[in-house]
Coordinates of C-alpha atoms and ligand atoms in Angstrom, one line a residue:
M1 CA -55.9 6.2 9.1
R2 CA -58.8 4.4 7.5
K3 CA -59.8 1.1 9.0
L4 CA -57.4 -1.6 7.9
E5 CA -60.3 -3.6 6.6
E6 CA -61.1 -0.8 4.2
L7 CA -57.5 -0.6 3.0
V8 CA -56.8 -4.2 2.4
R9 CA -58.1 -5.9 -0.7
P10 CA -61.3 -7.8 0.2
N11 CA -60.0 -11.2 -1.2
V12 CA -56.9 -10.8 1.0
W13 CA -58.9 -9.8 4.0
N14 CA -61.2 -12.8 3.7
M15 CA -58.8 -15.5 2.7
K16 CA -57.4 -18.2 5.0
P17 CA -53.6 -18.6 4.8
Y18 CA -51.9 -21.8 4.0
S19 CA -51.2 -23.7 7.1
S20 CA -47.9 -25.5 7.0
A21 CA -46.7 -28.4 9.2
R22 CA -44.4 -26.0 11.0
D23 CA -47.3 -23.7 11.8
E24 CA -49.4 -26.4 13.2
F25 CA -46.9 -27.8 15.7
Q26 CA -44.7 -25.5 17.7
G27 CA -42.9 -26.7 20.8
E28 CA -40.5 -29.4 21.9
A29 CA -40.4 -32.7 20.1
T30 CA -37.8 -35.2 19.0
V31 CA -39.5 -37.1 16.2
F32 CA -40.7 -35.0 13.3
L33 CA -42.8 -37.1 10.9
D34 CA -45.2 -34.3 9.9
A35 CA -43.7 -32.6 6.9
N36 CA -42.6 -35.3 4.5
E37 CA -39.0 -34.3 4.9
N38 CA -36.2 -36.8 4.3
P39 CA -34.9 -37.7 7.8
Y40 CA -31.3 -37.6 6.7
N41 CA -29.1 -34.7 5.5
G42 CA -29.6 -32.4 8.6
P43 CA -30.0 -29.6 9.2
F44 CA -31.0 -28.8 5.6
N45 CA -33.6 -31.6 5.4
R46 CA -35.9 -29.5 7.6
Y47 CA -38.2 -26.7 6.5
P48 CA -37.1 -23.4 7.9
D49 CA -39.0 -21.5 10.6
P50 CA -41.8 -19.7 8.6
L51 CA -41.7 -16.7 11.0
Q52 CA -37.9 -16.6 11.4
R53 CA -38.2 -16.1 15.2
A54 CA -34.5 -16.4 16.0
V55 CA -33.5 -13.7 13.5
K56 CA -36.5 -11.5 14.4
N57 CA -35.6 -11.7 18.1
Q58 CA -32.1 -10.4 17.4
I59 CA -33.4 -7.6 15.1
A60 CA -35.9 -6.7 17.7
A61 CA -33.1 -6.4 20.3
L62 CA -31.0 -4.3 18.0
K63 CA -33.7 -1.9 16.8
G64 CA -35.8 -1.7 20.0
V65 CA -39.0 -3.0 18.4
K66 CA -41.1 -6.1 19.2
W67 CA -40.6 -9.1 17.1
E68 CA -44.2 -9.1 16.1
N69 CA -43.7 -5.8 14.4
I70 CA -41.1 -7.3 12.0
F71 CA -41.7 -9.0 8.6
L72 CA -38.7 -10.6 6.9
G73 CA -38.5 -11.2 3.2
N74 CA -36.4 -12.2 0.3
G75 CA -34.8 -8.8 0.1
S76 CA -36.8 -5.6 0.4
D77 CA -38.2 -6.5 -3.0
E78 CA -40.5 -9.0 -1.3
P79 CA -42.3 -6.7 1.2
I80 CA -42.5 -4.0 -1.6
D81 CA -44.4 -6.5 -3.8
L82 CA -46.5 -7.9 -0.9
L83 CA -47.6 -4.5 0.3
I84 CA -48.9 -3.7 -3.2
R85 CA -50.5 -7.1 -3.6
A86 CA -52.2 -6.9 -0.2
F87 CA -53.5 -3.4 -0.4
C88 CA -53.9 -2.4 -4.1
E89 CA -56.8 -3.7 -6.2
P90 CA -55.3 -4.2 -9.8
G91 CA -56.8 -1.8 -12.3
I92 CA -58.6 0.2 -9.6
D93 CA -56.3 1.4 -6.8
N94 CA -53.2 3.5 -7.2
I95 CA -49.8 4.3 -5.6
V96 CA -48.2 7.7 -5.2
S97 CA -44.4 8.1 -5.0
I98 CA -41.6 10.6 -5.6
D99 CA -39.5 11.1 -8.7
P100 CA -36.6 10.4 -8.9
S101 CA -36.5 7.5 -6.6
Y102 CA -35.8 3.7 -6.4
G103 CA -37.1 2.0 -9.5
M104 CA -38.5 -1.1 -7.8
Y105 CA -41.7 0.6 -6.5
E106 CA -42.8 1.3 -10.0
V107 CA -41.8 -2.1 -11.4
A108 CA -43.7 -3.9 -8.6
A109 CA -46.7 -1.6 -9.3
N110 CA -46.6 -2.4 -13.0
V111 CA -46.4 -6.2 -12.4
N112 CA -49.5 -5.9 -10.3
N113 CA -51.3 -3.6 -12.7
V114 CA -51.6 -0.8 -10.2
A115 CA -51.3 2.8 -11.4
F116 CA -48.2 4.5 -10.2
R117 CA -48.3 8.3 -9.8
K118 CA -44.9 10.0 -9.7
V119 CA -44.5 13.4 -8.0
R120 CA -41.4 15.3 -8.9
L121 CA -39.1 16.4 -6.0
N122 CA -38.2 20.0 -5.7
E123 CA -34.9 21.6 -6.6
Q124 CA -33.4 20.5 -3.2
F125 CA -34.5 16.9 -4.1
D126 CA -37.0 17.2 -1.2
L127 CA -40.7 16.4 -1.4
D128 CA -43.3 19.1 -1.9
T129 CA -46.0 18.1 0.6
E130 CA -48.8 19.8 -1.3
D131 CA -47.8 18.2 -4.6
V132 CA -47.7 14.7 -3.0
L133 CA -51.1 15.2 -1.2
S134 CA -52.8 16.6 -4.3
A135 CA -51.7 13.4 -6.3
V136 CA -53.7 11.4 -3.7
D137 CA -57.3 10.4 -4.4
T138 CA -59.7 7.9 -2.7
Y139 CA -58.1 5.1 -4.6
T140 CA -54.6 5.8 -3.3
K141 CA -53.7 3.0 -0.9
I142 CA -49.9 3.5 -0.5
I143 CA -47.4 6.4 -0.7
F144 CA -43.8 5.2 -1.2
F145 CA -40.9 7.4 0.1
C146 CA -37.3 6.6 0.2
S147 CA -35.1 8.4 2.7
P148 CA -32.1 8.7 2.3
N149 CA -33.3 8.7 -1.3
N150 CA -31.8 6.7 -4.1
P151 CA -30.4 8.0 -6.5
T152 CA -30.2 11.5 -5.0
G153 CA -28.5 10.5 -1.7
N154 CA -30.3 13.1 0.5
S155 CA -32.7 12.5 3.4
L156 CA -36.2 13.8 2.9
S157 CA -37.4 16.5 5.3
R158 CA -38.6 14.9 8.5
D159 CA -41.3 17.5 9.0
R160 CA -42.7 17.0 5.6
L161 CA -42.8 13.2 6.1
Y162 CA -44.7 13.9 9.4
Q163 CA -47.2 16.1 7.5
V164 CA -47.9 13.3 5.0
L165 CA -48.2 10.7 7.8
N166 CA -50.6 13.0 9.7
T167 CA -52.7 13.8 6.6
F168 CA -52.9 10.7 4.4
S169 CA -55.3 8.0 5.5
G170 CA -53.6 5.1 3.7
L171 CA -50.2 3.5 4.2
V172 CA -47.0 5.5 4.2
V173 CA -43.9 3.4 3.4
I174 CA -40.5 4.9 4.2
D175 CA -37.7 2.9 2.6
E176 CA -34.7 3.3 4.9
A177 CA -32.2 1.1 3.0
Y178 CA -29.5 3.6 3.6
I179 CA -30.4 4.8 7.1
D180 CA -27.2 3.3 8.7
F181 CA -25.1 5.8 6.7
S182 CA -27.1 8.7 7.8
E183 CA -27.1 11.0 10.9
A184 CA -30.8 11.3 10.6
S185 CA -32.7 9.0 12.9
S186 CA -34.9 6.2 11.7
F187 CA -38.7 6.5 11.7
L188 CA -38.8 3.2 13.6
S189 CA -39.3 5.2 16.7
E190 CA -42.6 6.5 15.3
L191 CA -44.2 3.1 14.7
N192 CA -46.3 3.3 17.8
Q193 CA -47.5 6.8 16.9
Y194 CA -48.5 6.0 13.3
P195 CA -50.5 2.9 12.6
N196 CA -50.2 3.7 8.9
L197 CA -46.4 3.7 8.9
V198 CA -44.3 1.0 7.3
V199 CA -40.5 1.2 7.5
L200 CA -38.3 -0.8 5.2
Q201 CA -34.7 -1.7 5.9
T202 CA -32.4 -4.3 4.5
M203 CA -29.2 -6.2 5.1
S204 CA -28.1 -5.5 1.6
K205 CA -26.2 -2.2 2.2
A206 CA -24.6 -1.3 5.5
W207 CA -24.7 -5.0 6.7
G208 CA -22.8 -6.0 3.6
A209 CA -25.0 -8.9 2.8
A210 CA -26.8 -8.2 -0.5
G211 CA -26.1 -11.8 -1.5
I212 CA -28.2 -13.5 1.2
R213 CA -31.4 -11.5 0.4
M214 CA -32.7 -10.3 3.7
G215 CA -35.1 -7.5 3.7
M216 CA -37.1 -6.2 6.7
A217 CA -40.4 -4.4 7.0
F218 CA -41.5 -2.9 10.3
A219 CA -45.1 -1.9 11.0
S220 CA -48.1 -2.5 13.3
I221 CA -48.9 -6.1 14.3
E222 CA -52.0 -5.8 12.2
I223 CA -50.1 -4.9 9.0
I224 CA -47.4 -7.4 9.6
S225 CA -50.1 -10.1 10.0
I226 CA -51.5 -9.3 6.6
L227 CA -48.0 -9.7 5.0
N228 CA -47.5 -13.0 6.9
K229 CA -50.9 -14.2 5.6
I230 CA -50.0 -13.8 1.9
K231 CA -46.3 -14.6 1.8
Y232 CA -44.9 -17.9 0.6
P233 CA -44.8 -20.0 3.8
Y234 CA -41.0 -20.6 3.7
N235 CA -40.0 -17.3 2.1
V236 CA -36.6 -17.0 3.9
N237 CA -34.4 -20.1 3.6
I238 CA -32.3 -21.7 6.3
L239 CA -29.0 -20.6 4.9
T240 CA -30.1 -17.0 4.9
Q241 CA -31.6 -17.2 8.4
E242 CA -28.5 -18.7 9.8
K243 CA -26.1 -16.3 8.1
A244 CA -28.3 -13.3 9.0
L245 CA -28.3 -14.3 12.7
E246 CA -24.6 -14.8 12.7
M247 CA -24.0 -11.3 11.2
L248 CA -26.6 -9.6 13.4
L249 CA -24.8 -11.1 16.5
N250 CA -21.6 -9.4 15.2
K251 CA -22.7 -5.9 14.9
E252 CA -19.2 -4.6 15.7
E253 CA -17.9 -5.9 12.4
M254 CA -20.7 -4.0 10.5
E255 CA -19.9 -0.8 12.5
K256 CA -16.2 -1.1 11.7
Q257 CA -16.9 -1.3 8.0
L258 CA -19.4 1.5 8.3
Q259 CA -16.8 3.8 9.8
I260 CA -14.4 3.1 6.9
I261 CA -17.1 3.7 4.3
L262 CA -18.1 7.0 6.0
A263 CA -14.5 8.2 6.1
E264 CA -14.1 7.3 2.4
R265 CA -17.2 9.1 1.6
T266 CA -15.8 12.3 3.2
R267 CA -12.5 11.8 1.3
L268 CA -14.3 11.4 -2.0
Q269 CA -16.4 14.5 -1.2
Q270 CA -13.1 16.4 -0.8
L271 CA -11.3 15.0 -3.8
L272 CA -13.9 14.6 -6.5
P273 CA -14.7 18.4 -6.8
E274 CA -11.0 19.0 -7.6
L275 CA -11.3 17.0 -10.9
S276 CA -12.0 18.9 -14.1
C277 CA -14.7 16.4 -15.2
V278 CA -16.7 16.9 -12.0
K279 CA -19.2 19.8 -12.1
R280 CA -20.9 19.3 -8.7
L281 CA -21.6 16.8 -6.0
Y282 CA -25.0 16.5 -4.4
P283 CA -25.1 16.2 -0.6
T284 CA -25.4 12.5 0.5
D285 CA -26.6 10.6 3.6
A286 CA -26.0 7.3 1.9
N287 CA -23.0 5.1 0.7
F288 CA -23.0 6.7 -2.7
I289 CA -22.6 10.1 -4.2
L290 CA -24.6 11.6 -7.0
T291 CA -22.3 13.8 -9.1
E292 CA -22.9 16.0 -12.1
V293 CA -20.1 15.6 -14.6
T294 CA -19.1 17.2 -17.9
D295 CA -20.4 14.3 -20.1
A296 CA -22.0 11.4 -18.1
N297 CA -22.4 9.0 -21.1
L298 CA -18.8 9.5 -22.2
L299 CA -17.3 9.2 -18.7
Y300 CA -19.4 6.2 -18.0
K301 CA -18.0 4.5 -21.1
Q302 CA -14.4 5.5 -20.4
L303 CA -14.7 4.2 -16.9
V304 CA -16.0 0.9 -18.2
E305 CA -13.0 0.6 -20.4
Q306 CA -10.8 0.9 -17.3
G307 CA -12.8 -1.8 -15.6
I308 CA -14.6 0.6 -13.3
I309 CA -18.4 0.5 -13.2
V310 CA -20.5 3.3 -11.8
R311 CA -24.2 3.9 -12.4
N312 CA -25.1 6.2 -15.2
R313 CA -28.1 8.2 -14.1
N314 CA -28.1 10.5 -17.1
N315 CA -31.6 9.5 -18.2
V316 CA -33.2 9.7 -14.8
T317 CA -35.6 12.6 -13.9
M318 CA -33.6 15.6 -12.6
C319 CA -30.3 13.7 -12.9
N320 CA -29.2 14.8 -16.4
G321 CA -25.4 14.6 -16.7
C322 CA -25.1 12.6 -13.4
L323 CA -23.3 9.5 -12.4
R324 CA -24.1 7.7 -9.1
I325 CA -20.9 6.5 -7.5
T326 CA -20.9 3.9 -4.7
I327 CA -18.3 4.3 -2.0
G328 CA -15.8 1.4 -2.3
T329 CA -12.7 0.4 -0.5
P330 CA -9.9 3.0 -0.2
Q331 CA -8.1 1.1 -3.1
E332 CA -11.2 1.1 -5.3
N333 CA -11.8 4.8 -4.6
D334 CA -8.2 5.6 -5.5
A335 CA -8.6 3.7 -8.8
L336 CA -11.7 5.7 -9.5
L337 CA -10.0 9.0 -8.7
E338 CA -6.9 8.1 -10.8
A339 CA -9.1 7.1 -13.8
L340 CA -11.2 10.3 -13.5
K341 CA -8.1 12.5 -13.3
K342 CA -7.3 11.6 -16.9
M343 CA -10.8 12.3 -18.2
Ligands
PLP1 C1 -30.6 -1.2 -2.4 C2 -31.9 -0.8 -2.1 C3 -32.8 -1.6 -1.4 C4 -32.4 -3.0 -1.1 O1 -33.2 -4.0 -1.7 P1 -33.0 -5.5 -1.3 O2 -34.0 -6.2 -2.1 O3 -33.2 -5.6 0.2 O4 -31.6 -5.9 -1.7 C5 -34.0 -1.2 -1.1 N1 -34.4 0.1 -1.3 C6 -33.6 1.0 -1.9 C7 -34.0 2.4 -2.1 C8 -32.3 0.6 -2.3 O5 -31.5 1.4 -3.0

């Protein structure tokens, strides 16, 4: 890996972060007259912990990492944007990623005026290491991967990800939004081996909490410090911190739901191929199935008419004729199967 100082934008490297009242004083006190808060209306009158220590301690315990290796944001969207803003000089640096994949990497790159280079996956929806590495030049600061990948559903080959981690001298981001649905193990265990690795996870999928907006980035203390330096001081509000902690303390509930979703995924994998409108299912490690159907646009429209919304991926690279179907409750999946039977 290149020295962090060479990878980070000079203005970000040299700037001093905003110092909030909550940063300056930490410890025990009873009278808080430092932040111009209204003394009434507790607990919401107080600014939240800028570093979300209580939530991070629980995540650290669950994931076996140190709390200093965790960044929490307003969904994964926030660390995606912050990584680009911290490392990529607009109009000069570039990002490499795979195609098809999650759309937010490209949107965040476009917002920041950072060139985005898409490298097509191979026929197995896996990365071609040579293609990825030959898209890299000296201005490439970040490579974004997503595994299990959205919208294809498969995990990328671990060996190929290691090859990129070992060869590329900038940051390698592995978005693991769907890791809890997968048998594949997380790259979190590799954080200590690879100073250039950033792992993204979220509470939006397996944890069933897309509404509270809680995204996580895991990386070296040095990279996490850069993200902390440029984030909004109070980026995760009290309601989200409290709810996230409550849910993280009740992991059993998440695991119960996960087992049902996985069983339903297996059931749909058995029943969908029997339908005449379904041409093929792609293998999935996520809570959705990419399926090639006879006429994606028509089926999408007919499902909408039945009040059933799936994701039409017909216009996505390599996904011609495909719908992306999220695993729902048993009743919802039955409704989908019934509707598709008649199409
Ligand atoms: C759903 C999803 C996320 C989650 O984003 P949040 O902002 O945390 O809700 C992240 N990455 C991928 C690939 C996703 O599909």
